[in-house]
């Protein structure tokens, strides 16, 4: 399984894109949980993103409906049962580009020299555009800003690692490339 939120949203299995649409509630549900560090969130958290103005009266029922639809489309994506009051994805961290990115940043903090810059380069390679770029709605604005902030952190760490490794020329090239 491969869930992508660092660019256009998509869910892939064995290289094939699953029919989970980012403009439909099931796709939004997956996107919300894929942008959490635990792949899990309270019903309230999910509702604030899906319905920022006012959640539906039967919140738990609506969320169960989306989980049921996801079970029919991609049964391996959601657990057979959720903990009371919570939503969860049944994938591992390595199945989500955002969590791979965070894990690589964490690993790089423990490294030095060339290994550090290579790990940070791999982290930045997880990005394929604006985060959640095909998802609209006020409920996602804060999450998009948080994801962009994490990219800026990774980018700054990468450039600092190049400078620390004495690779100033390469650093200047890296800075100039996006500006060209």
XYZ file of N, CA and C in Angstrom, residues 22-168:
441
model
N -10.107 11.920 -4.121
C -9.804 12.935 -3.096
C -10.899 13.980 -2.916
N -11.867 14.011 -3.808
C -12.953 14.983 -3.656
C -14.189 14.365 -3.016
N -14.150 13.083 -2.727
C -15.260 12.387 -2.070
C -14.899 12.137 -0.607
N -15.902 11.915 0.202
C -15.682 11.777 1.648
C -14.720 10.646 2.011
N -14.772 9.532 1.305
C -13.845 8.432 1.629
C -12.395 8.849 1.412
N -12.134 9.551 0.325
C -10.780 10.031 0.063
C -10.337 11.050 1.090
N -11.236 11.938 1.460
C -10.915 12.941 2.477
C -10.630 12.270 3.819
N -11.410 11.260 4.152
C -11.218 10.501 5.396
C -9.806 9.905 5.434
N -9.391 9.271 4.338
C -8.044 8.675 4.264
C -6.986 9.769 4.370
N -7.180 10.877 3.661
C -6.196 11.969 3.683
C -6.015 12.524 5.092
N -7.109 12.689 5.810
C -7.026 13.206 7.183
C -6.172 12.293 8.043
N -6.464 11.010 8.006
C -5.735 10.068 8.867
C -4.292 9.880 8.414
N -4.035 10.002 7.112
C -2.668 9.850 6.591
C -1.782 11.031 6.959
N -2.377 12.130 7.383
C -1.572 13.296 7.779
C -1.424 13.392 9.289
N -1.811 12.334 10.003
C -1.575 12.281 11.442
C -0.375 11.379 11.703
N 0.335 11.643 12.763
C 1.551 10.869 13.050
C 1.253 9.451 13.525
N 0.028 9.208 13.972
C -0.346 7.888 14.498
C -1.255 7.112 13.551
N -1.631 7.722 12.407
C -2.607 7.134 11.487
C -3.944 6.905 12.194
N -4.231 7.749 13.162
C -5.389 7.589 14.037
C -5.784 8.963 14.540
N -7.096 9.190 14.659
C -7.573 10.482 15.162
C -8.972 10.309 15.760
N -9.312 11.216 16.652
C -10.637 11.181 17.272
C -11.698 11.568 16.242
N -12.926 11.159 16.523
C -14.040 11.560 15.656
C -14.113 13.079 15.552
N -13.860 13.773 16.660
C -13.919 15.236 16.676
C -12.884 15.828 15.719
N -11.674 15.321 15.764
C -10.599 15.796 14.883
C -10.994 15.608 13.415
N -11.491 14.423 13.076
C -11.889 14.125 11.701
C -13.043 15.037 11.288
N -14.014 15.204 12.169
C -15.182 16.043 11.872
C -14.792 17.495 11.622
N -13.814 18.000 12.371
C -13.380 19.389 12.191
C -12.815 19.619 10.796
N -12.281 18.589 10.182
C -11.734 18.722 8.840
C -12.803 18.490 7.768
N -13.656 17.486 7.981
C -14.691 17.192 6.995
C -15.813 18.222 6.991
N -16.193 18.677 8.176
C -17.300 19.623 8.328
C -16.857 20.757 9.251
N -16.003 21.668 8.781
C -15.465 22.714 9.659
C -16.530 23.656 10.221
N -17.645 23.794 9.525
C -18.679 24.705 10.019
C -19.568 24.043 11.069
N -20.019 22.832 10.776
C -20.907 22.145 11.720
C -20.943 20.658 11.384
N -20.589 19.805 12.332
C -20.623 18.364 12.068
C -22.070 17.866 11.979
N -22.273 16.750 11.292
C -23.626 16.200 11.195
C -24.116 15.701 12.553
N -25.418 15.553 12.667
C -26.000 15.087 13.922
C -25.510 13.689 14.295
N -25.461 12.792 13.344
C -25.060 11.412 13.611
C -23.614 11.195 13.151
N -22.681 11.867 13.806
C -21.277 11.855 13.408
C -20.715 10.442 13.324
N -20.877 9.656 14.390
C -20.337 8.298 14.398
C -20.898 7.457 13.269
N -22.183 7.605 13.002
C -22.819 6.854 11.920
C -22.276 7.244 10.562
N -22.081 8.532 10.356
C -21.527 8.999 9.075
C -20.116 8.471 8.878
N -19.297 8.519 9.922
C -17.925 8.021 9.798
C -17.920 6.511 9.549
N -18.797 5.775 10.224
C -18.898 4.325 9.990
C -19.298 4.040 8.536
N -20.145 4.900 7.981
C -20.556 4.754 6.585
C -19.337 4.842 5.666
N -18.456 5.809 5.897
C -17.271 5.970 5.051
C -16.309 4.797 5.227
N -16.184 4.321 6.455
C -15.318 3.160 6.695
C -15.880 1.944 5.964
N -17.199 1.783 5.994
C -17.827 0.674 5.269
C -17.560 0.751 3.770
N -17.657 1.950 3.210
C -17.358 2.134 1.789
C -15.904 1.810 1.492
N -15.010 2.249 2.373
C -13.585 1.951 2.183
C -13.320 0.454 2.288
N -14.014 -0.230 3.180
C -13.833 -1.681 3.299
C -14.212 -2.381 1.998
N -15.219 -1.887 1.314
C -15.616 -2.490 0.036
C -14.584 -2.180 -1.049
N -14.019 -0.961 -1.035
C -13.050 -0.552 -2.067
C -11.654 -1.104 -1.804
N -11.226 -1.040 -0.551
C -9.854 -1.421 -0.187
C -9.864 -1.951 1.247
N -10.284 -3.205 1.441
C -10.447 -3.738 2.806
C -9.176 -3.694 3.655
N -8.020 -3.727 3.026
C -6.759 -3.707 3.758
C -6.418 -2.319 4.300
N -7.184 -1.318 3.910
C -6.901 0.062 4.288
C -7.437 0.435 5.671
N -8.512 -0.195 6.084
C -9.151 0.148 7.359
C -9.256 -1.096 8.240
N -9.161 -0.916 9.557
C -9.257 -2.069 10.455
C -10.676 -2.640 10.464
N -10.798 -3.882 10.900
C -12.129 -4.491 10.977
C -12.977 -3.807 12.048
N -12.322 -3.258 13.051
C -13.024 -2.512 14.106
C -12.170 -1.321 14.513
N -12.836 -0.223 14.844
C -12.150 0.960 15.359
C -12.401 1.077 16.850
N -11.451 1.649 17.523
C -11.609 1.966 18.940
C -12.728 3.001 19.090
N -13.531 2.870 20.126
C -14.654 3.779 20.364
C -14.201 5.239 20.308
N -14.863 6.026 19.450
C -14.586 7.456 19.356
C -13.382 7.818 18.502
N -12.785 6.820 17.828
C -11.585 7.057 17.025
C -11.710 6.443 15.638
N -10.968 7.028 14.712
C -10.836 6.516 13.352
C -9.375 6.124 13.167
N -9.134 5.115 12.325
C -7.770 4.631 12.161
C -7.608 4.021 10.777
N -6.393 4.111 10.257
C -6.030 3.384 9.048
C -5.272 2.130 9.464
N -5.436 1.055 8.716
C -4.789 -0.220 9.033
C -3.560 -0.426 8.144
N -2.710 0.580 8.098
C -1.471 0.496 7.331
C -0.312 0.808 8.272
N 0.890 0.534 7.821
C 2.070 0.852 8.625
C 2.615 2.208 8.193
N 3.426 2.811 9.039
C 3.979 4.146 8.764
C 4.660 4.213 7.403
N 5.345 3.168 7.039
C 6.102 3.174 5.790
C 5.202 3.184 4.553
N 3.906 3.008 4.732
C 2.958 3.044 3.614
C 2.489 4.458 3.282
N 2.910 5.450 4.068
C 2.434 6.822 3.885
C 3.631 7.736 3.632
N 3.612 8.451 2.510
C 4.757 9.294 2.145
C 5.098 10.317 3.221
N 4.098 10.931 3.827
C 4.342 11.934 4.874
C 5.069 11.320 6.071
N 4.684 10.133 6.472
C 5.329 9.497 7.625
C 6.721 8.986 7.276
N 6.916 8.535 6.036
C 8.281 8.181 5.594
C 9.166 9.415 5.661
N 8.645 10.547 5.195
C 9.377 11.815 5.228
C 9.774 12.154 6.666
N 8.816 12.114 7.588
C 9.116 12.437 8.995
C 10.134 11.482 9.591
N 10.016 10.196 9.280
C 10.956 9.206 9.811
C 12.370 9.438 9.271
N 12.468 9.837 8.009
C 13.788 10.146 7.444
C 14.378 11.406 8.087
N 13.536 12.409 8.343
C 14.036 13.605 9.043
C 14.572 13.225 10.419
N 13.833 12.388 11.125
C 14.252 11.964 12.465
C 15.577 11.202 12.390
N 15.713 10.323 11.411
C 16.961 9.559 11.250
C 18.126 10.488 10.928
N 17.886 11.490 10.097
C 18.951 12.420 9.699
C 19.477 13.211 10.888
N 18.633 13.484 11.846
C 19.067 14.246 13.028
C 20.151 13.508 13.804
N 20.233 12.204 13.639
C 21.228 11.386 14.335
C 22.474 11.149 13.481
N 22.480 11.653 12.257
C 23.573 11.377 11.333
C 24.461 12.599 11.144
N 25.585 12.354 10.480
C 26.522 13.420 10.162
C 27.012 13.239 8.728
N 27.564 14.318 8.191
C 28.239 14.271 6.899
C 27.365 13.845 5.740
N 27.977 13.048 4.861
C 27.332 12.630 3.624
C 26.074 11.804 3.900
N 26.115 10.953 4.899
C 24.947 10.123 5.228
C 23.748 11.001 5.575
N 24.001 12.067 6.316
C 22.924 12.973 6.706
C 22.318 13.646 5.484
N 23.160 14.191 4.602
C 22.615 14.883 3.431
C 21.894 13.912 2.497
N 22.367 12.671 2.378
C 21.694 11.684 1.533
C 20.342 11.288 2.110
N 20.273 11.149 3.426
C 18.998 10.822 4.076
C 18.006 11.961 3.893
N 18.479 13.192 4.032
C 17.601 14.347 3.847
C 17.166 14.480 2.390
N 18.044 14.163 1.464
C 17.690 14.187 0.036
C 16.586 13.153 -0.225
N 16.714 11.974 0.386
C 15.673 10.937 0.244
C 14.352 11.405 0.850
N 14.428 12.097 1.975
C 13.206 12.619 2.606
C 12.514 13.606 1.674
N 13.269 14.534 1.117
C 12.686 15.536 0.228
C 12.154 14.917 -1.063
N 12.697 13.773 -1.469
C 12.228 13.087 -2.678
C 10.821 12.518 -2.503
N 10.334 12.449 -1.270
C 8.953 11.993 -1.029
C 7.939 13.014 -1.529
N 8.370 14.251 -1.714
C 7.463 15.324 -2.118
C 7.299 15.356 -3.632
N 6.046 15.536 -4.069
C 5.737 15.579 -5.502
C 4.811 16.740 -5.830
N 4.952 17.837 -5.106
C 4.114 19.007 -5.335
C 3.606 19.568 -4.023
N 2.591 20.411 -4.121
C 1.974 20.983 -2.929
C 1.264 19.873 -2.161
N 1.342 19.874 -0.848
C 0.666 18.809 -0.091
C -0.847 18.880 -0.285
N -1.447 17.715 -0.451
C -2.903 17.604 -0.618
C -3.402 18.547 -1.708
N -2.643 18.679 -2.782
C -2.914 19.739 -3.755
C -4.258 19.620 -4.445
N -4.832 18.444 -4.523
C -6.127 18.315 -5.181
C -7.287 18.239 -4.189
N -7.005 18.580 -2.941
C -8.047 18.604 -1.917
C -8.305 20.057 -1.531
N -9.554 20.436 -1.597
C -9.933 21.799 -1.241
C -10.812 21.765 -0.002
N -11.005 22.892 0.580
C -11.874 22.984 1.748
C -11.133 23.595 2.915
N -11.830 24.452 3.623
C -11.237 25.168 4.752
C -10.758 24.227 5.848
N -11.370 23.067 5.958
C -10.981 22.123 7.000
C -9.570 21.593 6.855
N -8.983 21.755 5.671
C -7.638 21.231 5.419
C -6.557 22.307 5.411
N -6.926 23.560 5.555
C -5.946 24.646 5.475
C -4.826 24.510 6.501
N -5.176 24.234 7.746
C -4.159 24.119 8.801
C -3.240 22.925 8.553
N -3.806 21.819 8.060
C -2.986 20.644 7.772
C -2.023 20.911 6.621
N -2.511 21.593 5.589
C -1.635 21.931 4.467
C -0.485 22.828 4.939
N -0.793 23.814 5.772
C 0.247 24.707 6.302
C 1.255 23.927 7.145
N 0.767 22.988 7.949
C 1.658 22.159 8.783
C 2.575 21.315 7.917
N 2.039 20.751 6.834
C 2.857 19.930 5.941
C 3.908 20.775 5.217
N 3.519 21.961 4.761
C 4.486 22.861 4.114
C 5.581 23.238 5.103
N 5.217 23.495 6.340
C 6.198 23.832 7.364
C 7.187 22.675 7.571
N 6.702 21.447 7.532
C 7.616 20.306 7.691
C 8.549 20.198 6.485
N 8.047 20.526 5.276
C 8.916 20.535 4.096
C 10.013 21.596 4.255
N 9.633 22.791 4.723
C 10.628 23.854 4.925
C 11.682 23.425 5.942
N 11.259 22.741 6.985
C 12.208 22.222 7.979
C 13.180 21.255 7.314
N 12.645 20.331 6.522
C 13.500 19.366 5.824
C 14.452 20.028 4.852
N 13.964 21.000 4.105
C 14.785 21.733 3.137
C 15.914 22.474 3.851
N 15.599 23.159 4.949
C 16.624 23.873 5.717
C 17.648 22.909 6.308
N 17.181 21.770 6.811
C 18.106 20.767 7.340
C 19.046 20.268 6.246
N 18.497 20.054 5.055
C 19.291 19.552 3.937
C 20.369 20.562 3.527
N 19.979 21.819 3.357
C 20.958 22.837 2.977
C 22.019 23.010 4.062
N 21.617 22.971 5.318
C 22.586 23.074 6.427
C 23.547 21.897 6.418
N 23.035 20.697 6.122
C 23.899 19.507 6.078
C 24.931 19.631 4.967
N 24.524 20.192 3.825
C 25.481 20.385 2.734
C 26.568 21.378 3.136
N 26.193 22.484 3.770
C 27.167 23.489 4.211
C 28.105 22.876 5.246
N 27.541 22.149 6.215
C 28.360 21.518 7.262
C 29.350 20.527 6.680
N 28.972 19.891 5.571
C 29.854 18.909 4.932
C 30.852 19.567 3.989
N 30.876 20.909 3.953
C 31.830 21.619 3.103
C 31.438 21.609 1.636
N 30.170 21.473 1.350
C 29.697 21.396 -0.029
C 28.931 22.674 -0.390
N 29.581 23.820 -0.195
C 28.940 25.125 -0.410
C 28.505 25.321 -1.864
